[in-house]
CSV table of C-alpha atoms in Angstrom, one decimal:
chain,number,residue,atom,x,y,z
B,159,MET,CA,30.6,-4.5,24.2
B,160,SER,CA,30.0,-7.8,25.9
B,161,ARG,CA,32.5,-10.6,25.2
B,162,ASN,CA,30.2,-12.8,23.2
B,163,GLU,CA,28.5,-10.0,21.3
B,164,LEU,CA,30.0,-9.8,17.8
B,165,VAL,CA,28.3,-6.6,16.6
B,166,ASN,CA,27.8,-3.7,19.0
B,167,PRO,CA,24.7,-1.5,18.9
B,168,GLU,CA,26.4,1.0,16.6
B,169,GLY,CA,26.8,-1.8,14.1
B,170,LEU,CA,30.5,-2.2,14.4
B,171,ARG,CA,32.4,-5.5,14.7
B,172,VAL,CA,35.3,-6.5,17.0
B,173,ASP,CA,37.8,-5.0,14.6
B,174,GLY,CA,35.8,-1.9,13.8
B,175,ARG,CA,34.4,-3.1,10.5
B,176,ARG,CA,30.7,-2.9,9.4
B,177,ALA,CA,28.8,-6.2,8.9
B,178,ASN,CA,29.3,-6.1,5.1
B,179,GLU,CA,32.9,-4.9,5.0
B,180,LEU,CA,35.9,-7.0,3.9
B,181,ARG,CA,39.3,-6.7,5.5
B,182,LYS,CA,42.0,-4.9,3.6
B,183,ILE,CA,43.4,-7.0,0.8
B,184,THR,CA,47.0,-6.5,-0.3
B,185,CYS,CA,48.5,-8.9,-2.8
B,186,LYS,CA,51.5,-9.2,-5.1
B,187,SER,CA,52.6,-11.8,-7.6
B,188,ASN,CA,56.0,-13.0,-8.5
B,189,VAL,CA,57.7,-12.8,-5.1
B,190,ILE,CA,59.8,-15.9,-5.1
B,191,ASP,CA,62.7,-16.0,-7.6
B,192,TYR,CA,63.1,-19.8,-8.1
B,193,ALA,CA,59.4,-20.6,-8.3
B,194,ASP,CA,57.6,-20.7,-11.7
B,195,GLY,CA,54.9,-18.7,-10.2
B,196,SER,CA,54.4,-17.2,-6.8
B,197,SER,CA,52.2,-14.8,-4.8
B,198,TYR,CA,51.9,-13.1,-1.5
B,199,TYR,CA,48.4,-12.4,-0.2
B,200,GLU,CA,47.3,-10.5,2.8
B,201,GLN,CA,43.7,-10.2,4.0
B,202,GLY,CA,43.7,-8.2,7.2
B,203,ASN,CA,46.1,-10.0,9.5
B,204,THR,CA,46.0,-13.3,7.6
B,205,LYS,CA,49.1,-13.6,5.5
B,206,VAL,CA,49.9,-16.3,2.9
B,207,LEU,CA,52.8,-17.1,0.7
B,208,VAL,CA,52.4,-19.4,-2.3
B,209,GLY,CA,54.9,-20.9,-4.7
B,210,VAL,CA,54.0,-22.9,-7.8
B,211,PHE,CA,56.4,-25.2,-9.5
B,212,GLY,CA,55.6,-26.7,-12.9
B,213,PRO,CA,54.3,-27.9,-15.2
B,214,ARG,CA,57.4,-30.1,-14.9
B,215,GLU,CA,58.4,-33.7,-15.4
B,216,SER,CA,57.0,-35.9,-12.8
B,217,LYS,CA,59.7,-37.3,-10.5
B,218,GLN,CA,57.7,-40.3,-9.3
B,219,ARG,CA,57.1,-42.6,-12.2
B,220,GLY,CA,54.2,-44.2,-10.6
B,221,VAL,CA,51.8,-41.3,-10.6
B,222,ILE,CA,52.2,-40.2,-14.2
B,223,GLN,CA,48.9,-39.9,-16.0
B,224,SER,CA,48.7,-40.0,-19.7
B,225,THR,CA,45.7,-37.7,-20.1
B,226,GLN,CA,45.9,-35.4,-17.1
B,227,VAL,CA,48.4,-33.3,-15.2
B,228,VAL,CA,49.2,-34.4,-11.7
B,229,PHE,CA,48.3,-31.6,-9.3
B,230,ASN,CA,49.8,-31.6,-5.8
B,231,VAL,CA,49.1,-29.1,-3.0
B,232,GLU,CA,51.0,-28.9,0.2
B,233,PHE,CA,49.8,-26.6,3.0
B,234,SER,CA,52.0,-25.7,6.0
B,235,MET,CA,51.7,-23.2,8.8
B,236,ALA,CA,54.6,-21.2,10.2
B,237,PRO,CA,55.3,-22.0,13.8
B,238,PHE,CA,55.0,-18.3,14.6
B,239,SER,CA,51.7,-17.9,12.7
B,240,THR,CA,49.4,-18.2,15.7
B,241,GLY,CA,49.4,-16.7,19.2
B,242,GLU,CA,50.9,-19.8,20.7
B,243,ARG,CA,54.3,-20.7,19.1
B,244,ARG,CA,54.0,-24.3,18.1
B,245,LYS,CA,55.4,-26.4,15.3
B,246,ARG,CA,52.8,-28.4,13.5
B,247,SER,CA,53.4,-31.8,12.1
B,248,LYS,CA,53.0,-32.2,8.4
B,249,ASN,CA,50.4,-34.9,9.0
B,250,ASP,CA,48.1,-32.6,11.1
B,251,LYS,CA,44.6,-33.5,10.0
B,252,ARG,CA,43.5,-29.9,9.7
B,253,LEU,CA,46.4,-29.0,7.4
B,254,LEU,CA,45.9,-32.0,5.2
B,255,GLU,CA,42.2,-31.2,4.9
B,256,ILE,CA,42.9,-27.6,3.7
B,257,ALA,CA,45.4,-28.9,1.2
B,258,ALA,CA,42.9,-31.5,0.0
B,259,ILE,CA,40.2,-28.8,-0.4
B,260,VAL,CA,42.5,-26.5,-2.4
B,261,LYS,CA,43.5,-29.4,-4.6
B,262,GLN,CA,39.9,-30.4,-5.3
B,263,THR,CA,38.8,-26.8,-6.0
B,264,PHE,CA,41.5,-26.2,-8.6
B,265,GLU,CA,41.6,-29.6,-10.3
B,266,PRO,CA,38.5,-29.0,-12.5
B,267,VAL,CA,39.4,-25.4,-13.2
B,268,ILE,CA,42.9,-26.0,-14.5
B,269,LEU,CA,43.1,-27.2,-18.1
B,270,GLY,CA,45.0,-30.2,-17.0
B,271,ASN,CA,44.6,-32.2,-20.3
B,272,LEU,CA,47.2,-29.8,-21.9
B,273,PHE,CA,50.0,-31.1,-19.7
B,274,SER,CA,49.7,-34.8,-19.8
B,275,ARG,CA,52.6,-36.7,-18.1
B,276,SER,CA,53.7,-33.7,-16.1
B,277,GLN,CA,53.0,-32.4,-12.6
B,278,ILE,CA,52.2,-29.1,-11.0
B,279,ASP,CA,53.2,-28.6,-7.3
B,280,VAL,CA,51.7,-25.9,-5.2
B,281,PHE,CA,53.2,-25.0,-1.8
B,282,ILE,CA,51.1,-22.8,0.5
B,283,HIS,CA,52.7,-21.3,3.5
B,284,LEU,CA,50.6,-19.5,6.1
B,285,LEU,CA,52.7,-16.8,7.7
B,286,GLN,CA,50.1,-15.4,10.0
B,287,GLN,CA,46.7,-16.7,11.0
B,288,ASP,CA,43.8,-14.4,11.7
B,289,GLY,CA,40.8,-16.3,10.4
B,290,GLY,CA,39.9,-17.3,6.8
B,291,MET,CA,43.1,-19.3,6.1
B,292,LEU,CA,41.2,-21.4,3.5
B,293,GLU,CA,39.9,-18.4,1.6
B,294,ALA,CA,43.3,-16.7,1.7
B,295,SER,CA,45.0,-19.9,0.5
B,296,ILE,CA,42.6,-20.3,-2.4
B,297,ASN,CA,43.0,-16.7,-3.5
B,298,ALA,CA,46.7,-16.7,-3.2
B,299,THR,CA,46.9,-20.0,-5.1
B,300,CYS,CA,44.8,-18.6,-7.9
B,301,LEU,CA,47.2,-15.6,-8.2
B,302,ALA,CA,50.3,-17.8,-8.1
B,303,LEU,CA,48.9,-20.2,-10.8
B,304,ILE,CA,48.1,-17.2,-13.1
B,305,ASP,CA,51.7,-15.9,-12.4
B,306,ALA,CA,53.0,-19.3,-13.4
B,307,GLY,CA,51.0,-19.0,-16.7
B,308,ILE,CA,49.0,-22.1,-16.1
B,309,PRO,CA,45.8,-22.0,-18.2
B,310,MET,CA,42.6,-22.1,-16.3
B,311,ILE,CA,38.9,-21.7,-17.3
B,312,ASP,CA,38.5,-18.8,-14.9
B,313,TYR,CA,39.7,-17.2,-11.7
B,314,VAL,CA,38.7,-18.9,-8.5
B,315,CYS,CA,37.8,-16.4,-5.8
B,316,ALA,CA,36.9,-17.3,-2.2
B,317,CYS,CA,35.3,-15.5,0.6
B,318,ALA,CA,33.7,-16.4,3.9
B,319,ALA,CA,30.5,-15.1,5.5
B,320,GLY,CA,28.7,-15.8,8.8
B,321,TYR,CA,25.5,-14.9,10.5
B,322,THR,CA,24.9,-13.3,13.8
B,323,SER,CA,21.9,-11.9,15.7
B,324,GLY,CA,19.8,-11.1,12.6
B,325,PHE,CA,22.2,-10.1,9.9
B,326,PRO,CA,24.9,-11.7,7.8
B,327,LEU,CA,28.6,-10.9,8.4
B,328,LEU,CA,31.2,-10.8,5.7
B,329,ASP,CA,34.8,-12.1,6.0
B,330,LEU,CA,35.1,-13.5,9.5
B,331,ASN,CA,38.3,-12.9,11.5
B,332,LEU,CA,39.7,-15.4,14.0
B,333,SER,CA,37.8,-14.3,17.0
B,334,GLU,CA,34.5,-14.4,15.1
B,335,GLU,CA,35.4,-17.8,13.7
B,336,ASN,CA,36.2,-19.2,17.1
B,337,SER,CA,32.9,-18.1,18.7
B,338,PHE,CA,30.8,-21.2,18.6
B,339,GLU,CA,27.5,-19.6,17.7
B,340,THR,CA,28.5,-18.1,14.4
B,341,PRO,CA,28.0,-20.3,11.4
B,342,ASN,CA,30.9,-20.1,9.0
B,343,LEU,CA,30.2,-20.4,5.3
B,344,THR,CA,33.1,-20.5,2.9
B,345,VAL,CA,32.4,-20.0,-0.8
B,346,ALA,CA,34.6,-20.0,-3.8
B,347,ILE,CA,33.1,-18.9,-7.1
B,348,LEU,CA,34.2,-18.7,-10.7
B,349,PRO,CA,33.5,-15.0,-11.1
B,350,ARG,CA,32.5,-15.0,-14.8
B,351,SER,CA,29.7,-17.6,-14.6
B,352,GLU,CA,29.1,-16.9,-10.9
B,353,LYS,CA,29.0,-20.6,-10.4
B,354,ILE,CA,30.0,-22.1,-7.1
B,355,ALA,CA,33.2,-24.2,-7.1
B,356,LEU,CA,33.4,-24.7,-3.3
B,357,ILE,CA,30.9,-24.4,-0.5
B,358,GLN,CA,31.5,-25.3,3.1
B,359,LEU,CA,29.4,-24.6,6.1
B,360,LYS,CA,30.4,-25.2,9.6
B,361,SER,CA,28.2,-24.8,12.7
B,362,LYS,CA,24.4,-24.3,12.6
B,363,LEU,CA,22.5,-22.0,10.2
B,364,SER,CA,18.8,-22.0,9.6
B,365,VAL,CA,17.8,-23.2,6.1
B,366,ASP,CA,16.0,-20.1,5.0
B,367,LYS,CA,18.9,-17.8,6.0
B,368,LEU,CA,21.3,-19.7,3.6
B,369,GLY,CA,20.3,-17.6,0.6
B,370,ASP,CA,21.2,-14.2,2.2
B,371,VAL,CA,24.5,-15.4,3.6
B,372,LEU,CA,25.4,-17.1,0.3
B,373,GLU,CA,24.6,-13.9,-1.7
B,374,LEU,CA,26.8,-11.8,0.6
B,375,ALA,CA,29.6,-14.2,0.3
B,376,LYS,CA,29.3,-14.0,-3.5
B,377,VAL,CA,29.5,-10.2,-3.4
B,378,GLY,CA,32.7,-10.6,-1.3
B,379,CYS,CA,34.1,-13.0,-3.9
B,380,GLN,CA,33.4,-10.6,-6.7
B,381,PHE,CA,35.3,-7.9,-4.8
B,382,VAL,CA,38.2,-10.3,-4.3
B,383,HIS,CA,38.1,-11.0,-8.1
B,384,LYS,CA,38.4,-7.3,-8.9
B,385,LYS,CA,41.4,-7.1,-6.6
B,386,LEU,CA,43.1,-10.1,-8.1
B,387,ASP,CA,42.4,-9.0,-11.6
B,388,GLN,CA,44.0,-5.6,-10.9
B,389,THR,CA,47.1,-7.2,-9.4
B,390,VAL,CA,47.5,-9.5,-12.5
B,391,LYS,CA,47.1,-6.5,-14.8
B,392,THR,CA,49.6,-4.3,-13.0
B,393,SER,CA,52.2,-7.0,-12.8
B,394,THR,CA,51.7,-7.8,-16.5
B,395,ALA,CA,52.0,-4.1,-17.4
B,396,ASP,CA,55.1,-4.0,-15.3
B,397,LEU,CA,56.6,-6.9,-17.2
B,398,ILE,CA,55.8,-5.4,-20.6
B,399,ASN,CA,57.5,-2.2,-19.5
B,400,LYS,CA,60.6,-4.1,-18.5
B,401,ILE,CA,60.7,-5.9,-21.8
B,402,SER,CA,60.2,-2.8,-24.0
B,403,THR,CA,62.8,-0.7,-22.3
P,236,MET,CA,32.1,-52.8,-11.9
P,237,GLU,CA,32.7,-52.1,-15.6
P,238,LEU,CA,33.6,-48.4,-16.1
P,239,ASN,CA,33.1,-48.1,-19.8
P,240,THR,CA,31.8,-45.4,-22.1
P,241,ASN,CA,28.6,-47.4,-22.9
P,242,ASN,CA,27.8,-47.7,-19.2
P,243,LYS,CA,28.3,-44.0,-18.7
P,244,LYS,CA,26.2,-43.1,-21.7
P,245,PHE,CA,23.4,-45.4,-20.5
P,246,VAL,CA,23.4,-43.9,-17.0
P,247,ILE,CA,23.5,-40.3,-18.1
P,248,GLU,CA,21.0,-40.6,-21.0
P,249,SER,CA,18.5,-42.4,-18.8
P,250,LEU,CA,18.9,-39.7,-16.1
P,251,GLU,CA,18.1,-37.1,-18.7
P,252,LYS,CA,14.9,-38.9,-19.4
P,253,GLY,CA,14.2,-39.0,-15.6
P,254,TYR,CA,15.0,-42.7,-15.0
P,255,ARG,CA,17.6,-44.1,-12.7
P,256,THR,CA,19.3,-47.5,-13.3
P,257,ASP,CA,17.7,-49.0,-10.2
P,258,GLY,CA,14.2,-47.8,-10.9
P,259,ARG,CA,14.0,-45.1,-8.2
P,260,GLY,CA,12.8,-41.6,-8.7
P,261,ILE,CA,15.3,-38.7,-8.8
P,262,TYR,CA,14.7,-37.7,-5.1
P,263,ASP,CA,14.0,-41.2,-3.7
P,264,TYR,CA,16.1,-42.7,-1.0
P,265,ARG,CA,16.9,-46.3,-1.0
P,266,ASN,CA,15.3,-48.7,1.5
P,267,LEU,CA,16.8,-47.8,4.9
P,268,ILE,CA,17.0,-50.5,7.5
P,269,ILE,CA,18.4,-49.7,11.0
P,270,GLU,CA,19.1,-52.5,13.4
P,271,CYS,CA,20.1,-51.6,17.0
P,272,GLY,CA,21.7,-54.0,19.5
P,273,PRO,CA,22.3,-56.4,21.0
P,274,SER,CA,24.7,-54.3,23.1
P,275,PHE,CA,24.3,-50.5,23.7
P,276,GLY,CA,25.7,-48.4,20.9
P,277,ASN,CA,25.9,-51.2,18.4
P,278,VAL,CA,24.0,-50.2,15.3
P,279,GLN,CA,23.9,-51.6,11.8
P,280,VAL,CA,22.6,-49.5,8.9
P,281,GLN,CA,21.6,-50.9,5.6
P,282,LEU,CA,21.0,-48.4,2.8
P,283,GLY,CA,20.0,-50.5,-0.2
P,284,LYS,CA,23.0,-52.8,-0.5
P,285,THR,CA,25.4,-50.4,1.4
P,286,ARG,CA,26.0,-51.6,4.9
P,287,VAL,CA,27.7,-49.8,7.8
P,288,GLN,CA,28.1,-50.9,11.3
P,289,ALA,CA,28.8,-48.4,14.1
P,290,ILE,CA,30.0,-49.3,17.6
P,291,VAL,CA,30.3,-46.8,20.4
P,292,SER,CA,32.6,-47.4,23.4
P,293,CYS,CA,33.9,-45.2,26.2
P,294,GLU,CA,36.7,-45.0,28.7
P,295,ILE,CA,37.9,-42.6,31.3
P,296,VAL,CA,40.8,-40.4,30.4
P,297,ARG,CA,42.5,-37.1,31.5
P,298,PRO,CA,41.2,-34.0,29.6
P,299,PHE,CA,43.4,-31.4,27.8
P,300,PRO,CA,44.6,-28.8,30.3
P,301,ASP,CA,43.1,-25.9,28.3
P,302,ARG,CA,39.7,-27.7,28.0
P,303,SER,CA,39.5,-29.2,31.4
P,304,THR,CA,35.7,-29.5,31.5
P,305,GLU,CA,35.2,-31.2,28.1
P,306,GLY,CA,35.1,-34.8,27.3
P,307,PHE,CA,36.2,-36.4,24.0
P,308,VAL,CA,34.2,-37.7,21.1
P,309,ASN,CA,36.2,-39.4,18.3
P,310,PHE,CA,35.2,-41.0,15.1
P,311,ASN,CA,37.2,-43.7,13.4
P,312,SER,CA,36.2,-45.2,10.1
P,313,GLU,CA,37.6,-48.3,8.7
P,314,ILE,CA,36.7,-49.5,5.2
P,315,SER,CA,37.1,-53.2,5.2
P,316,GLY,CA,38.5,-55.0,2.2
P,317,MET,CA,35.5,-57.2,1.9
P,318,SER,CA,33.2,-54.2,1.1
P,319,SER,CA,34.3,-53.9,-2.4
P,320,LEU,CA,37.2,-54.9,-4.7
P,321,GLU,CA,38.2,-51.3,-4.9
P,322,PHE,CA,39.5,-51.0,-1.4
P,323,GLU,CA,42.7,-52.6,-0.2
P,324,ALA,CA,42.4,-53.9,3.3
P,325,THR,CA,45.7,-52.6,4.5
P,326,ARG,CA,45.9,-49.1,3.0
P,327,PHE,CA,44.5,-46.1,4.8
P,328,THR,CA,42.3,-44.4,2.1
P,329,ASP,CA,41.4,-40.8,1.6
P,330,LEU,CA,37.8,-41.7,1.9
P,331,GLU,CA,38.2,-42.9,5.4
P,332,VAL,CA,39.8,-39.6,6.4
P,333,TYR,CA,37.2,-37.7,4.6
P,334,ILE,CA,34.3,-39.5,6.4
P,335,SER,CA,35.8,-39.1,9.8
P,336,THR,CA,36.4,-35.4,9.3
P,337,LEU,CA,33.0,-34.9,7.9
P,338,LEU,CA,31.4,-36.7,10.9
P,339,GLU,CA,33.4,-34.5,13.2
P,340,LYS,CA,32.1,-31.4,11.5
P,341,ILE,CA,28.5,-32.6,11.4
P,342,ILE,CA,28.2,-34.0,14.9
P,343,LYS,CA,30.9,-32.1,16.9
P,344,THR,CA,31.1,-28.7,15.3
P,345,SER,CA,27.3,-28.3,15.2
P,346,ARG,CA,27.3,-29.2,18.9
P,347,ALA,CA,24.9,-32.1,18.6
P,348,ILE,CA,26.6,-33.8,21.5
P,349,ASP,CA,27.2,-32.2,24.8
P,350,THR,CA,30.9,-32.7,25.6
P,351,GLU,CA,30.7,-30.9,28.9
P,352,ALA,CA,28.3,-33.6,30.2
P,353,LEU,CA,31.1,-36.1,29.8
P,354,CYS,CA,33.1,-34.5,32.5
P,355,ILE,CA,33.5,-36.4,35.8
P,356,ILE,CA,36.1,-34.4,37.7
P,357,VAL,CA,37.3,-31.1,36.2
P,358,GLY,CA,40.8,-31.3,34.9
P,359,GLU,CA,41.2,-34.9,36.1
P,360,GLN,CA,38.8,-37.3,34.6
P,361,VAL,CA,36.4,-37.2,31.6
P,362,TRP,CA,34.8,-39.7,29.4
P,363,SER,CA,36.2,-40.3,26.0
P,364,VAL,CA,33.6,-41.6,23.6
P,365,ARG,CA,34.8,-43.4,20.6
P,366,CYS,CA,32.6,-44.3,17.6
P,367,ASP,CA,34.0,-46.9,15.3
P,368,LEU,CA,32.5,-47.3,11.9
P,369,HIS,CA,33.0,-50.4,9.9
P,370,PHE,CA,32.0,-50.4,6.3
P,371,LEU,CA,30.9,-53.8,5.3
P,372,ASP,CA,29.3,-53.6,1.9
P,373,PHE,CA,29.7,-50.9,-0.7
P,374,ASP,CA,27.0,-49.8,-3.1
P,375,GLY,CA,27.6,-46.1,-3.1
P,376,ASN,CA,26.9,-43.3,-0.7
P,377,PHE,CA,29.0,-44.4,2.3
P,378,ILE,CA,28.7,-40.9,3.7
P,379,ASP,CA,25.0,-40.8,4.4
P,380,ALA,CA,25.0,-44.3,5.8
P,381,ALA,CA,27.9,-43.5,8.0
P,382,VAL,CA,26.3,-40.4,9.4
P,383,ILE,CA,23.0,-42.2,10.1
P,384,ALA,CA,24.9,-45.1,11.7
P,385,ALA,CA,27.0,-42.8,13.9
P,386,ILE,CA,24.2,-40.6,15.2
P,387,THR,CA,21.9,-43.6,15.8
P,388,SER,CA,24.6,-45.4,17.7
P,389,LEU,CA,25.4,-42.4,19.8
P,390,LYS,CA,21.7,-42.1,20.7
P,391,HIS,CA,21.5,-45.8,21.4
P,392,PHE,CA,24.6,-45.9,23.5
P,393,LYS,CA,24.5,-45.8,27.3
P,394,ARG,CA,27.5,-45.2,29.5
P,395,PRO,CA,28.0,-46.7,33.0
P,396,GLU,CA,26.8,-44.5,35.8
P,397,VAL,CA,29.6,-43.0,38.0
P,398,THR,CA,29.3,-41.6,41.5
P,399,LYS,CA,31.8,-39.7,43.6
P,400,ASP,CA,32.8,-41.1,46.9
P,401,GLY,CA,34.8,-38.2,48.4
P,402,GLU,CA,37.8,-38.0,46.0
P,403,GLU,CA,37.2,-41.4,44.7
P,404,VAL,CA,35.3,-42.1,41.5
P,405,VAL,CA,33.2,-45.2,41.5
P,406,VAL,CA,32.2,-46.7,38.1
P,407,HIS,CA,29.1,-48.8,38.5
P,408,SER,CA,28.7,-51.9,36.3
P,409,LEU,CA,25.7,-52.1,34.0
P,410,THR,CA,24.0,-54.6,36.3
P,411,GLU,CA,24.6,-52.6,39.5
P,412,ARG,CA,23.0,-49.3,38.4
P,413,ALA,CA,21.0,-48.3,35.3
P,414,PRO,CA,23.4,-46.9,32.7
P,415,VAL,CA,22.9,-43.3,31.4
P,416,PRO,CA,22.4,-42.2,27.8
P,417,LEU,CA,24.7,-39.4,26.3
P,418,SER,CA,23.1,-36.0,26.2
P,419,ILE,CA,22.4,-35.2,22.6
P,420,TYR,CA,20.8,-31.9,21.6
P,421,HIS,CA,19.7,-32.6,18.1
P,422,THR,CA,20.0,-35.2,15.3
P,423,PRO,CA,21.9,-34.0,12.3
P,424,ILE,CA,21.4,-36.2,9.2
P,425,CYS,CA,23.4,-35.9,6.0
P,426,VAL,CA,22.0,-36.2,2.6
P,427,THR,CA,24.2,-36.5,-0.5
P,428,PHE,CA,23.3,-35.4,-4.0
P,429,SER,CA,25.2,-36.4,-7.1
P,430,TYR,CA,25.1,-34.3,-10.2
P,431,PHE,CA,26.0,-35.1,-13.8
P,432,GLU,CA,27.5,-33.3,-16.8
P,433,ASP,CA,27.1,-29.5,-16.1
P,434,GLY,CA,24.9,-29.9,-13.1
P,435,LYS,CA,21.7,-30.3,-15.1
P,436,CYS,CA,20.7,-33.7,-13.7
P,437,PHE,CA,20.6,-34.4,-10.0
P,438,VAL,CA,20.0,-37.5,-8.0
P,439,LEU,CA,19.7,-38.1,-4.3
P,440,ASP,CA,21.5,-41.0,-2.6
P,441,PRO,CA,23.7,-42.1,-5.5
P,442,ASN,CA,24.4,-45.8,-5.9
P,443,LEU,CA,27.7,-47.1,-7.0
P,444,LEU,CA,27.2,-46.8,-10.7
P,445,GLU,CA,26.0,-43.2,-10.4
P,446,GLU,CA,28.8,-42.4,-8.0
P,447,LYS,CA,31.3,-43.6,-10.6
P,448,PHE,CA,30.0,-41.3,-13.4
P,449,GLN,CA,29.1,-38.3,-11.4
P,450,ALA,CA,30.5,-34.8,-12.2
P,451,GLY,CA,30.5,-34.0,-8.5
P,452,SER,CA,28.6,-34.3,-5.3
P,453,ILE,CA,27.3,-32.2,-2.5
P,454,SER,CA,26.6,-33.3,1.0
P,455,ILE,CA,24.2,-31.4,3.1
P,456,ALA,CA,23.5,-32.1,6.8
P,457,VAL,CA,20.3,-30.8,8.4
P,458,ASN,CA,18.9,-31.5,11.8
P,459,SER,CA,15.4,-32.2,13.0
P,460,ASN,CA,14.8,-28.4,13.7
P,461,GLY,CA,15.5,-27.5,10.1
P,462,GLU,CA,18.9,-26.0,10.8
P,463,LEU,CA,21.8,-26.7,8.4
P,464,CYS,CA,24.6,-28.3,10.3
P,465,CYS,CA,27.1,-28.7,7.5
P,466,ILE,CA,27.4,-28.2,3.7
P,467,ASN,CA,30.3,-29.8,1.9
P,468,LYS,CA,31.2,-29.5,-1.7
P,469,ALA,CA,34.7,-29.3,-2.9
P,470,GLY,CA,35.8,-30.3,-6.4
P,471,GLY,CA,33.6,-31.4,-9.2
P,472,VAL,CA,31.9,-29.1,-11.7
P,473,ALA,CA,30.8,-25.7,-10.4
P,474,LEU,CA,27.1,-25.2,-9.5
P,475,ASP,CA,24.5,-22.4,-9.5
P,476,SER,CA,23.5,-21.0,-6.1
P,477,GLU,CA,19.9,-21.6,-7.0
P,478,THR,CA,20.6,-25.3,-7.3
P,479,ILE,CA,22.4,-25.4,-4.0
P,480,ILE,CA,19.4,-23.7,-2.3
P,481,LEU,CA,17.0,-26.2,-4.0
P,482,CYS,CA,19.2,-29.0,-2.7
P,483,THR,CA,19.0,-27.7,0.9
P,484,MET,CA,15.2,-27.6,0.6
P,485,VAL,CA,15.0,-31.2,-0.6
P,486,ALA,CA,17.4,-32.2,2.0
P,487,SER,CA,15.5,-30.7,4.9
P,488,GLU,CA,12.4,-32.6,3.8
P,489,LYS,CA,14.2,-35.9,3.4
P,490,VAL,CA,15.7,-35.6,6.8
P,491,MET,CA,12.3,-35.6,8.4
P,492,GLU,CA,11.6,-39.0,6.8
P,493,ILE,CA,14.9,-40.4,7.9
P,494,ASN,CA,14.4,-39.1,11.4
P,495,LYS,CA,11.2,-41.1,11.7
P,496,ILE,CA,13.0,-44.3,10.7
P,497,ILE,CA,15.7,-43.6,13.3
P,498,LYS,CA,13.1,-42.9,16.0
P,499,ASN,CA,11.3,-46.1,15.2
P,500,ALA,CA,14.5,-48.1,15.3
P,501,LEU,CA,15.5,-46.7,18.7
P,502,ILE,CA,12.3,-47.8,20.4
């Protein structure tokens, strides 16, 4: 396989997946004792840990809103998360952008008017980066918010898709993301209504191809939803068992 | 600007009947005026009452060691306090950060500008191009105006010619040798839609009043070849995928019109 070819003639990708195959997803909720809700989410080699604190009384008096909850998101990357060990400043533009996107995506989904004068803090920590950190962060945050018992109108499930030499690719890994030619479309949907809460496209994609790539990304999102739903149900069943025994 | 329930009701009810507060059609752009000059890379864009000025400048710097053949292109936006009462002159606002990152995505990530052409000596000297955006007057839709201003000014800009005299790099002044334009592959232009309530009503190029009462917005950048360069929608009410595809269609048509205006302005 040549270096800039993303799919070989047998139809396999760099990591041996087919074009429409997701990476393996493993997730677990309630992993941090002190947090009100938490989750650990793994998609291939991308690993994310999320802790949710709140709803709790706001510490800063200035930001209290009388009709809405204050929703904060902080995103950080472990120094060992990438190939090159490097500590990133908290004010790194890329990290702030991801935090802002997660915040904007969840704000209209959370029923914030139920928790006026309080705040919810979400801390996302990326342990290992192998592409799709935004999608993983959104999925993990969704799981952690459910674990914290925060009412939402629906799940938010995210998935990425790209396009290369004639066909769409699902769930790009780091080497696929970094190759300049592949467009990268990140989509987050509300699975019940199938409406799109977040859509982001980077790099070039022809207008008439958008429909196909978007459809594939949505299929991926639905699969993620099934996985998240399963995790929530098993952890709740577990909890019920513990209470009744 | 009064943000009261009556104003909101007025805007949304008239939109449902197909009227906009400033008399435009749903998919009409405001009057776009682009003025270039007097110096290279100095462009002022006026979109209705919204006004943005872009100024491009360049200097010679040392490249990053891992990208020794690539020059730099940076975008800086500054929202001046005089543009609207909303903005405080001293504070760095989220909107400024948002606009600069979006510009980077639209122009740099889509590879509209050839950064390798900015290299003078590999690993030693490259051009660093800086595009400063000043927002002078605010009547909604800073994003589109900023993108048009930035890409037009990059196209209008000419850098001094350099020649190598052995190891020495000679920078010729503008009077000595004809300056060279930057190499730009395509012209991405961003079109912003606002939607209201549950995504039923849509408008192109929202003005300030519409921007205040919107349920969300989506920005779509398309270039002259009909390729999408960037889509950005985060937050706001969720949308159908059909609506998004419809928006991209409308956007790709609008971009052709805007492209013509830019071409005329650059002559």
